[in-house]
Amino acid sequence: MAARKIINDPVHGFINIEHPLIVNIISHPWYQRLRRIHQMALAYLVYPGATHTRLLHSLGAYHLMCQAVNDIKSKGATITKEEDVAVKAAILLHDIGHGPFSHALENVLIPGVNHEELSIQIMHKMNAHLSNELDTAICIFTNQYHKPFLHQLISSQLDVDRMDYLTRDSFFTGVSEGVIGYARILKMLVVHDNQLLVEEKGIYSVEKFLVARRQMYWQVYLHKTVLACERMLVKIIERAREIKAESTSQSLNMFLHHVFNKEAIFELLDEFCRLDDYDVISSIKEWANNKDKVLSVLCKNLLERNLFKCRLQTTPFDEDVIQEKRKKAAQALNISIEEAAYFVFTGEAVNTTYALGDDEHINILFKDETVRDISKVDNPLIHQTLSMPVKKFYICELR
Amino acid sequence: MAARKIINDPVHGFINIEHPLIVNIISHPWYQRLRRIHQMALAYLVYPGATHTRLLHSLGAYHLMCQAVNDIKSKGATITKEEDVAVKAAILLHDIGHGPFSHALENVLIPGVNHEELSIQIMHKMNAHLSNELDTAICIFTNQYHKPFLHQLISSQLDVDRMDYLTRDSFFTGVSEGVIGYARILKMLVVHDNQLLVEEKGIYSVEKFLVARRQMYWQVYLHKTVLACERMLVKIIERAREIKAESTSQSLNMFLHHVFNKEAIFELLDEFCRLDDYDVISSIKEWANNKDKVLSVLCKNLLERNLFKCRLQTTPFDEDVIQEKRKKAAQALNISIEEAAYFVFTGEAVNTTYALGDDEHINILFKDETVRDISKVDNPLIHQTLSMPVKKFYICELR
Amino acid sequence: MAARKIINDPVHGFINIEHPLIVNIISHPWYQRLRRIHQMALAYLVYPGATHTRLLHSLGAYHLMCQAVNDIKSKGATITKEEDVAVKAAILLHDIGHGPFSHALENVLIPGVNHEELSIQIMHKMNAHLSNELDTAICIFTNQYHKPFLHQLISSQLDVDRMDYLTRDSFFTGVSEGVIGYARILKMLVVHDNQLLVEEKGIYSVEKFLVARRQMYWQVYLHKTVLACERMLVKIIERAREIKAESTSQSLNMFLHHVFNKEAIFELLDEFCRLDDYDVISSIKEWANNKDKVLSVLCKNLLERNLFKCRLQTTPFDEDVIQEKRKKAAQALNISIEEAAYFVFTGEAVNTTYALGDDEHINILFKDETVRDISKVDNPLIHQTLSMPVKKFYICELR
Amino acid sequence: MAARKIINDPVHGFINIEHPLIVNIISHPWYQRLRRIHQMALAYLVYPGATHTRLLHSLGAYHLMCQAVNDIKSKGATITKEEDVAVKAAILLHDIGHGPFSHALENVLIPGVNHEELSIQIMHKMNAHLSNELDTAICIFTNQYHKPFLHQLISSQLDVDRMDYLTRDSFFTGVSEGVIGYARILKMLVVHDNQLLVEEKGIYSVEKFLVARRQMYWQVYLHKTVLACERMLVKIIERAREIKAESTSQSLNMFLHHVFNKEAIFELLDEFCRLDDYDVISSIKEWANNKDKVLSVLCKNLLERNLFKCRLQTTPFDEDVIQEKRKKAAQALNISIEEAAYFVFTGEAVNTTYALGDDEHINILFKDETVRDISKVDNPLIHQTLSMPVKKFYICELR
């Protein structure tokens, strides 16, 4: 990879890569691995265009970071050359800890460790490969740097991560409800007392952003069939683990069939970084012929897109109804009632449009220099109701 | 114009014109006049791309009507061939009663008559030209037809008029906040008991639509500088009328310098249909050299884009402050304190995102066949606060 | 206008205005006049979205210039701060000399002077208003500056003027055939021996650009009905002049009814800069009631969009056929055979996709540092045939 | 899958699926398999957005077919209900015979059989599953139907297959040079003597289409790094076969390590339809640790994106130079000179913009009812040079 590079992104156009550190990160095998992890897990079974990868998303977030840094600099924020490249390195690596099918299998494949923790560990290990050039990036990423706004660009209610994934997921799914005016939001960002704020005239763009997020959740991320796909995937992993089904991938076998504590996992990062969506799908293809009926039916159905029927409602499902359905499934498949729980089960999906109680506020800088939360402006769109988590109950069952 | 025609619309793509009545309406000189009326009045002084016309908007609304009719037919609604062409004719003509600079000069150039009343009168007169082929169209337009959903497609909270103008104004201004997923809303429309409803799964698209409307209002239609432009225009007309300044356009003179009652105006439709933006701007170019200082300064400033400074706030402006500013303006321009009121004045701007009390509800058809207002769904975005009109006070003053 | 300004352009997004000289140029009444001149003359009678203005086009070209300057600087070209603002000022003003309906009435309203000559004169006069800050801009514009590539950015086969108008006209007409990948062409520009060249890997983008231009010519600029509209406009001006019809605009009267030599015109720039499309259309509205039948019919037909029928062919039209058609028109309208020539006439339309003989080459810089014309590459798309002007003959006649 | 379905396509918007046969085809496991085959093989290593699948492309082509059928019907072509669904079924299945990485491994994984032959065999087998409802579809697909224009919609210079893939590949790569005005081309199609022709006024759109194709070839499909990726893949398969490396996929092993004649392969369709990109990539992940250095280095390099350096030129490469490079590679990797041929090799890439001699003409229907080839029109863009195949020689070598 040459020192100066232009990458074609269908969403943002040309992405410029200039700094040698950025080039080195992108060239690293662990970063390239993100090409083999779908950004939206199995959502492509519902939105067939949504086959984009974690790599493309993180490149896109990097591109927005370049713009954000330019925009806030032009309004007087001081960002040194070192901070400039560090914050870009950090955003490139923010998702490096994702495993196969990212959120869908998070805490399933490797229980007890989330992707942020893994990202930090992997950054540390890459830092060793890269002569400690990631020191500042890690410091910003873990919010230990003395300029909090740099961390907020990476992780906050209005970070470039969300701006990219909403825009990108909207683009690839074709769901126009998620389109946000990120160019305008970026132009409205401003640094005040080392905090990232939004100028008053940006209020409507931020509202739009929050509403777009709400809509992408209900229409895409928590879409009942997307939910069904992802729960099928979880059930497959659970069953494979239960019956100790061997995968053709040795790396997958290691995490599937052994229990590690956190420290042990952090010693296995090389192994972890060999995992991607291909290990899982190939195993599923193999398991479709497994002699265990539960496993083989789940796998075959996922591959052939015979997906669970899924229903969402605001109240929990009746236990009797569930048992009745399980009985039927057990009979239909000639399996035990316990095994039928793989085919009929319930759960909860939660979404919060804007968390008031959270320490992640969106603060507006008014012309009179006062700072207020966006839910405290005149005639707010973002109100009490939207700031409480919305819980929905779902039931999945064999069709 | 041939019997079959394709028009290129940058917003919707190809617009098909097939029925002879539609061809005849479009060819009519009164319809062609809409080419010379800006859709967004003087907003192009702030958003320079916004030079699109009433004609293009009404063609776009016609196009959406064609889609809407197809979509609801495919779900079982009965629409006869006669009703089909009538509802399309009606939407084409829904804005035919607009005068120069449409809303900006409504009730100013011709006090006491709004554009809907004029549209109806003009339709009646065109009906005579067109062998009464507009009978059903007029019946639908005035909501006297026995299938109210046809009227609702033309005029309601979710009519194709709004869908087109939000999409179009967003496109031409470049303000992405107004982009709506109209294709999806159209697919979610359904007729139930002769009323136009939205299917349950369309809730999020409708929310997006209402939010887009709210945002276009505050960011574009009621943008402080757009407001300033339009108020300047009104002040020019008022001053010209006050000092009986002659326009170079005889048609404009007639409405400028005579007071008519409604009936008299309805006799003058031919004269009214000669008026367009060109009469007003040409007069302003002439009046920029008028010996009356108030008129000439107003006109010159508008032409050269030396616009009023405008400020919006939630409370009324202090009368003393206004008087003080007027005094200064009077001195600066060497005019009387009364005349200074042309250069320093206040007013109110009002917007309602969604009127609950209104008889124009957006009703959702749930899967269990119940019908509820969109503000009554679980976890609504559209809430009490948004359904009350928001009033802001503005002050305009010479810069 | 504040010192820093962002303008919303539907085509390019946000346009940044920063330098005080640029702000002053845009605020100048002569520049604001370009808001009242349609970029594509009467093409909006065929493509109803094409109502954009010369002002928006020149802002867009300015925006592309900002990108081009950045791109070639990043490849090592030296551009001083003074040159930077000068080349941007020059592109902003490149069309300042256009009169009403620009090309359609060029050499008609003011015979013997083209718009470039007027642009230069107006720049000189503005320069006096602006403390000679336009010196370098004028020097670059007139190609007297010692770095020819700066002039080539403004005026050459690959200038930002063409990049903007093709993109913009394509956008507003909805004709996708004109879409060009300008972002990529800009990234491929390079300065070599003070000349503007294109890198080898940009060949296909340049080909696309030339083909898009060819297609916009035949499909839009020389579209038979667009041609008919513009010829009607010319005939109206010619008849008004012939019969000394008074316009309601004194400025228009001056240029309509007096013959000036070039020097005299250059003394009348203030008067010229009062003219815009509004003077012409208002006059046409007035003349639609003129007692001269030729003038009134032409004007009424244009306003009501009863356009000439126009046909294009590769050979001249038969003189007998023309005379026959004129006879019929004379009878139909009860006018003389000479007057009928206003309603039946022929002419020529010419287009060259790429002029080989021209001194305006598109030169490609190959990796081996050689420079060759684009028609001399291997397997060229741009060949002999395309480099010769294509002449078509047209006939216009009353429908 | 319900009887009526809407699929969200980011390229074309909503795709409607209505007929039960279409629903059944899409639900078939062999069709669903196309979700696991990348449309553009490994091009996503160069254009990271290009991760779209064969399934999405064939759905898109189906959508364009629906429009094409509507458009030509509205001009009077007779298409029965049976033909209507047959031609749509045929386009949906036109790529069903593609194996892993489609064109990149065609004739490599299964030598001597191309994907069209496999498509036909698979259609026949699916036909048996579907009560012979595919009879007409197969008849049209194999061009044995008495209305040749139906076959031409599926396979000809202007078929909907090409329209979709150019548009789609352009969309997902972000290469704007490939954007075509397919909506306009579809509106210009016309049936004349049972042949598919283009109306005269569609000439420029067709030119644009051919130029876009030429540009996508050189800029994307034959891009030197895309070529490098695909040749690496071929080398991997060849080496795995040579050294009899076992894949973890039994289906892949079968085709990798056995030689079948055509008839035998047609008996193995079930096995063939288990193959997809996942089998190949999973094997490559495994082989990256193979003890054979040639295989492991090739696999590791591909996974980590250490791609071959590739150069294109118009003349063959010098044999001495190649040998020299191989010697160096052999030393560097400590392998034999024969094995070094896996790391340094040459080949040819060929593209024809428009084949004159081909029996696939694009014929234009002129207003005078004559029919001529597009290269025979006045002032053609498509000329002799473009109609000859362009051969380029490439060299790939280890970086």
Coordinates of N, CA, C and O in Angstrom, one line a residue, chain D residues 30 93 96-97 113-129 134 138 141-142 262-270 272-273:
Chain D
W30 N -31.7 -23.3 -3.9 CA -30.6 -23.1 -4.9 C -30.6 -21.6 -5.2 O -29.5 -21.1 -5.5
L93 N -33.4 -16.5 -12.9 CA -32.6 -17.7 -12.9 C -31.4 -17.6 -13.8 O -30.6 -18.6 -13.9
I96 N -28.2 -18.7 -12.1 CA -28.3 -19.7 -11.1 C -27.1 -20.8 -11.3 O -26.8 -21.4 -10.3
G97 N -26.5 -20.8 -12.4 CA -25.4 -21.7 -12.7 C -24.0 -21.3 -12.2 O -23.0 -22.0 -12.4
V113 N -17.0 -26.5 -18.4 CA -18.4 -26.2 -18.4 C -18.6 -24.7 -18.0 O -18.0 -24.3 -17.0
N114 N -19.3 -24.0 -18.8 CA -19.5 -22.6 -18.4 C -20.8 -22.4 -17.6 O -21.6 -23.3 -17.5
H115 N -21.0 -21.2 -17.1 CA -22.1 -21.1 -16.1 C -23.5 -21.1 -16.9 O -24.5 -21.5 -16.3
E116 N -23.5 -20.7 -18.1 CA -24.8 -20.8 -18.8 C -25.3 -22.2 -19.0 O -26.5 -22.5 -18.8
E117 N -24.4 -23.1 -19.3 CA -24.7 -24.5 -19.4 C -25.3 -25.0 -18.1 O -26.3 -25.7 -18.1
L118 N -24.6 -24.6 -17.0 CA -25.0 -25.1 -15.7 C -26.4 -24.4 -15.4 O -27.3 -25.1 -14.8
S119 N -26.6 -23.2 -15.7 CA -27.9 -22.5 -15.5 C -29.0 -23.3 -16.1 O -30.0 -23.6 -15.5
I120 N -28.8 -23.7 -17.4 CA -29.8 -24.5 -18.1 C -30.1 -25.8 -17.4 O -31.3 -26.2 -17.2
Q121 N -29.1 -26.5 -17.0 CA -29.3 -27.8 -16.4 C -30.0 -27.6 -15.0 O -30.9 -28.4 -14.7
I122 N -29.6 -26.6 -14.3 CA -30.2 -26.4 -13.0 C -31.7 -26.0 -13.2 O -32.6 -26.4 -12.5
M123 N -32.0 -25.2 -14.2 CA -33.4 -24.8 -14.5 C -34.2 -26.1 -14.8 O -35.3 -26.2 -14.3
H124 N -33.6 -27.0 -15.6 CA -34.4 -28.2 -15.9 C -34.7 -29.0 -14.6 O -35.8 -29.4 -14.4
K125 N -33.7 -29.0 -13.7 CA -33.9 -29.8 -12.5 C -34.9 -29.1 -11.6 O -35.8 -29.8 -11.0
M126 N -34.8 -27.8 -11.5 CA -35.8 -27.0 -10.7 C -37.2 -27.2 -11.3 O -38.2 -27.2 -10.6
N127 N -37.3 -27.2 -12.6 CA -38.5 -27.4 -13.4 C -39.3 -28.6 -12.9 O -40.5 -28.6 -12.7
A128 N -38.5 -29.7 -12.7 CA -39.1 -30.9 -12.1 C -39.7 -30.7 -10.7 O -40.8 -31.1 -10.4
H129 N -38.9 -29.9 -9.9 CA -39.5 -29.6 -8.6 C -40.7 -28.7 -8.7 O -41.5 -28.7 -7.7
L134 N -41.7 -24.1 -15.4 CA -40.6 -23.4 -16.0 C -40.4 -23.7 -17.5 O -39.5 -23.2 -18.1
I138 N -37.6 -21.7 -19.8 CA -36.5 -22.4 -20.4 C -36.4 -22.2 -21.9 O -35.4 -21.9 -22.4
F141 N -35.2 -18.7 -22.5 CA -33.8 -18.6 -22.1 C -32.9 -19.2 -23.1 O -31.8 -18.6 -23.4
T142 N -33.3 -20.3 -23.7 CA -32.4 -21.0 -24.7 C -32.7 -20.5 -26.1 O -32.2 -21.1 -27.1
K262 N -18.7 -33.7 -18.8 CA -19.9 -32.8 -18.7 C -21.1 -33.6 -18.1 O -21.8 -33.1 -17.3
E263 N -21.3 -34.8 -18.7 CA -22.5 -35.5 -18.3 C -22.4 -35.9 -16.8 O -23.4 -35.8 -16.1
A264 N -21.3 -36.2 -16.3 CA -21.1 -36.6 -14.9 C -21.4 -35.4 -14.1 O -22.1 -35.5 -13.0
I265 N -21.0 -34.2 -14.5 CA -21.2 -33.0 -13.7 C -22.7 -32.7 -13.6 O -23.2 -32.4 -12.6
F266 N -23.4 -32.9 -14.7 CA -24.8 -32.7 -14.7 C -25.6 -33.6 -13.8 O -26.7 -33.4 -13.4
E267 N -24.9 -34.7 -13.4 CA -25.5 -35.6 -12.5 C -25.2 -35.2 -11.0 O -25.8 -35.7 -10.1
L268 N -24.3 -34.2 -10.9 CA -23.8 -33.8 -9.6 C -24.4 -32.4 -9.2 O -23.8 -31.7 -8.4
L269 N -25.5 -32.0 -9.8 CA -26.0 -30.7 -9.5 C -26.3 -30.4 -8.1 O -26.0 -29.3 -7.6
D270 N -26.8 -31.4 -7.4 CA -27.1 -31.2 -5.9 C -25.8 -30.8 -5.2 O -25.8 -29.9 -4.4
F272 N -23.0 -29.6 -6.6 CA -22.6 -28.3 -7.1 C -23.3 -27.2 -6.3 O -22.7 -26.1 -6.0
C273 N -24.6 -27.4 -6.1 CA -25.4 -26.3 -5.5 C -25.2 -26.2 -4.0 O -25.9 -25.4 -3.3

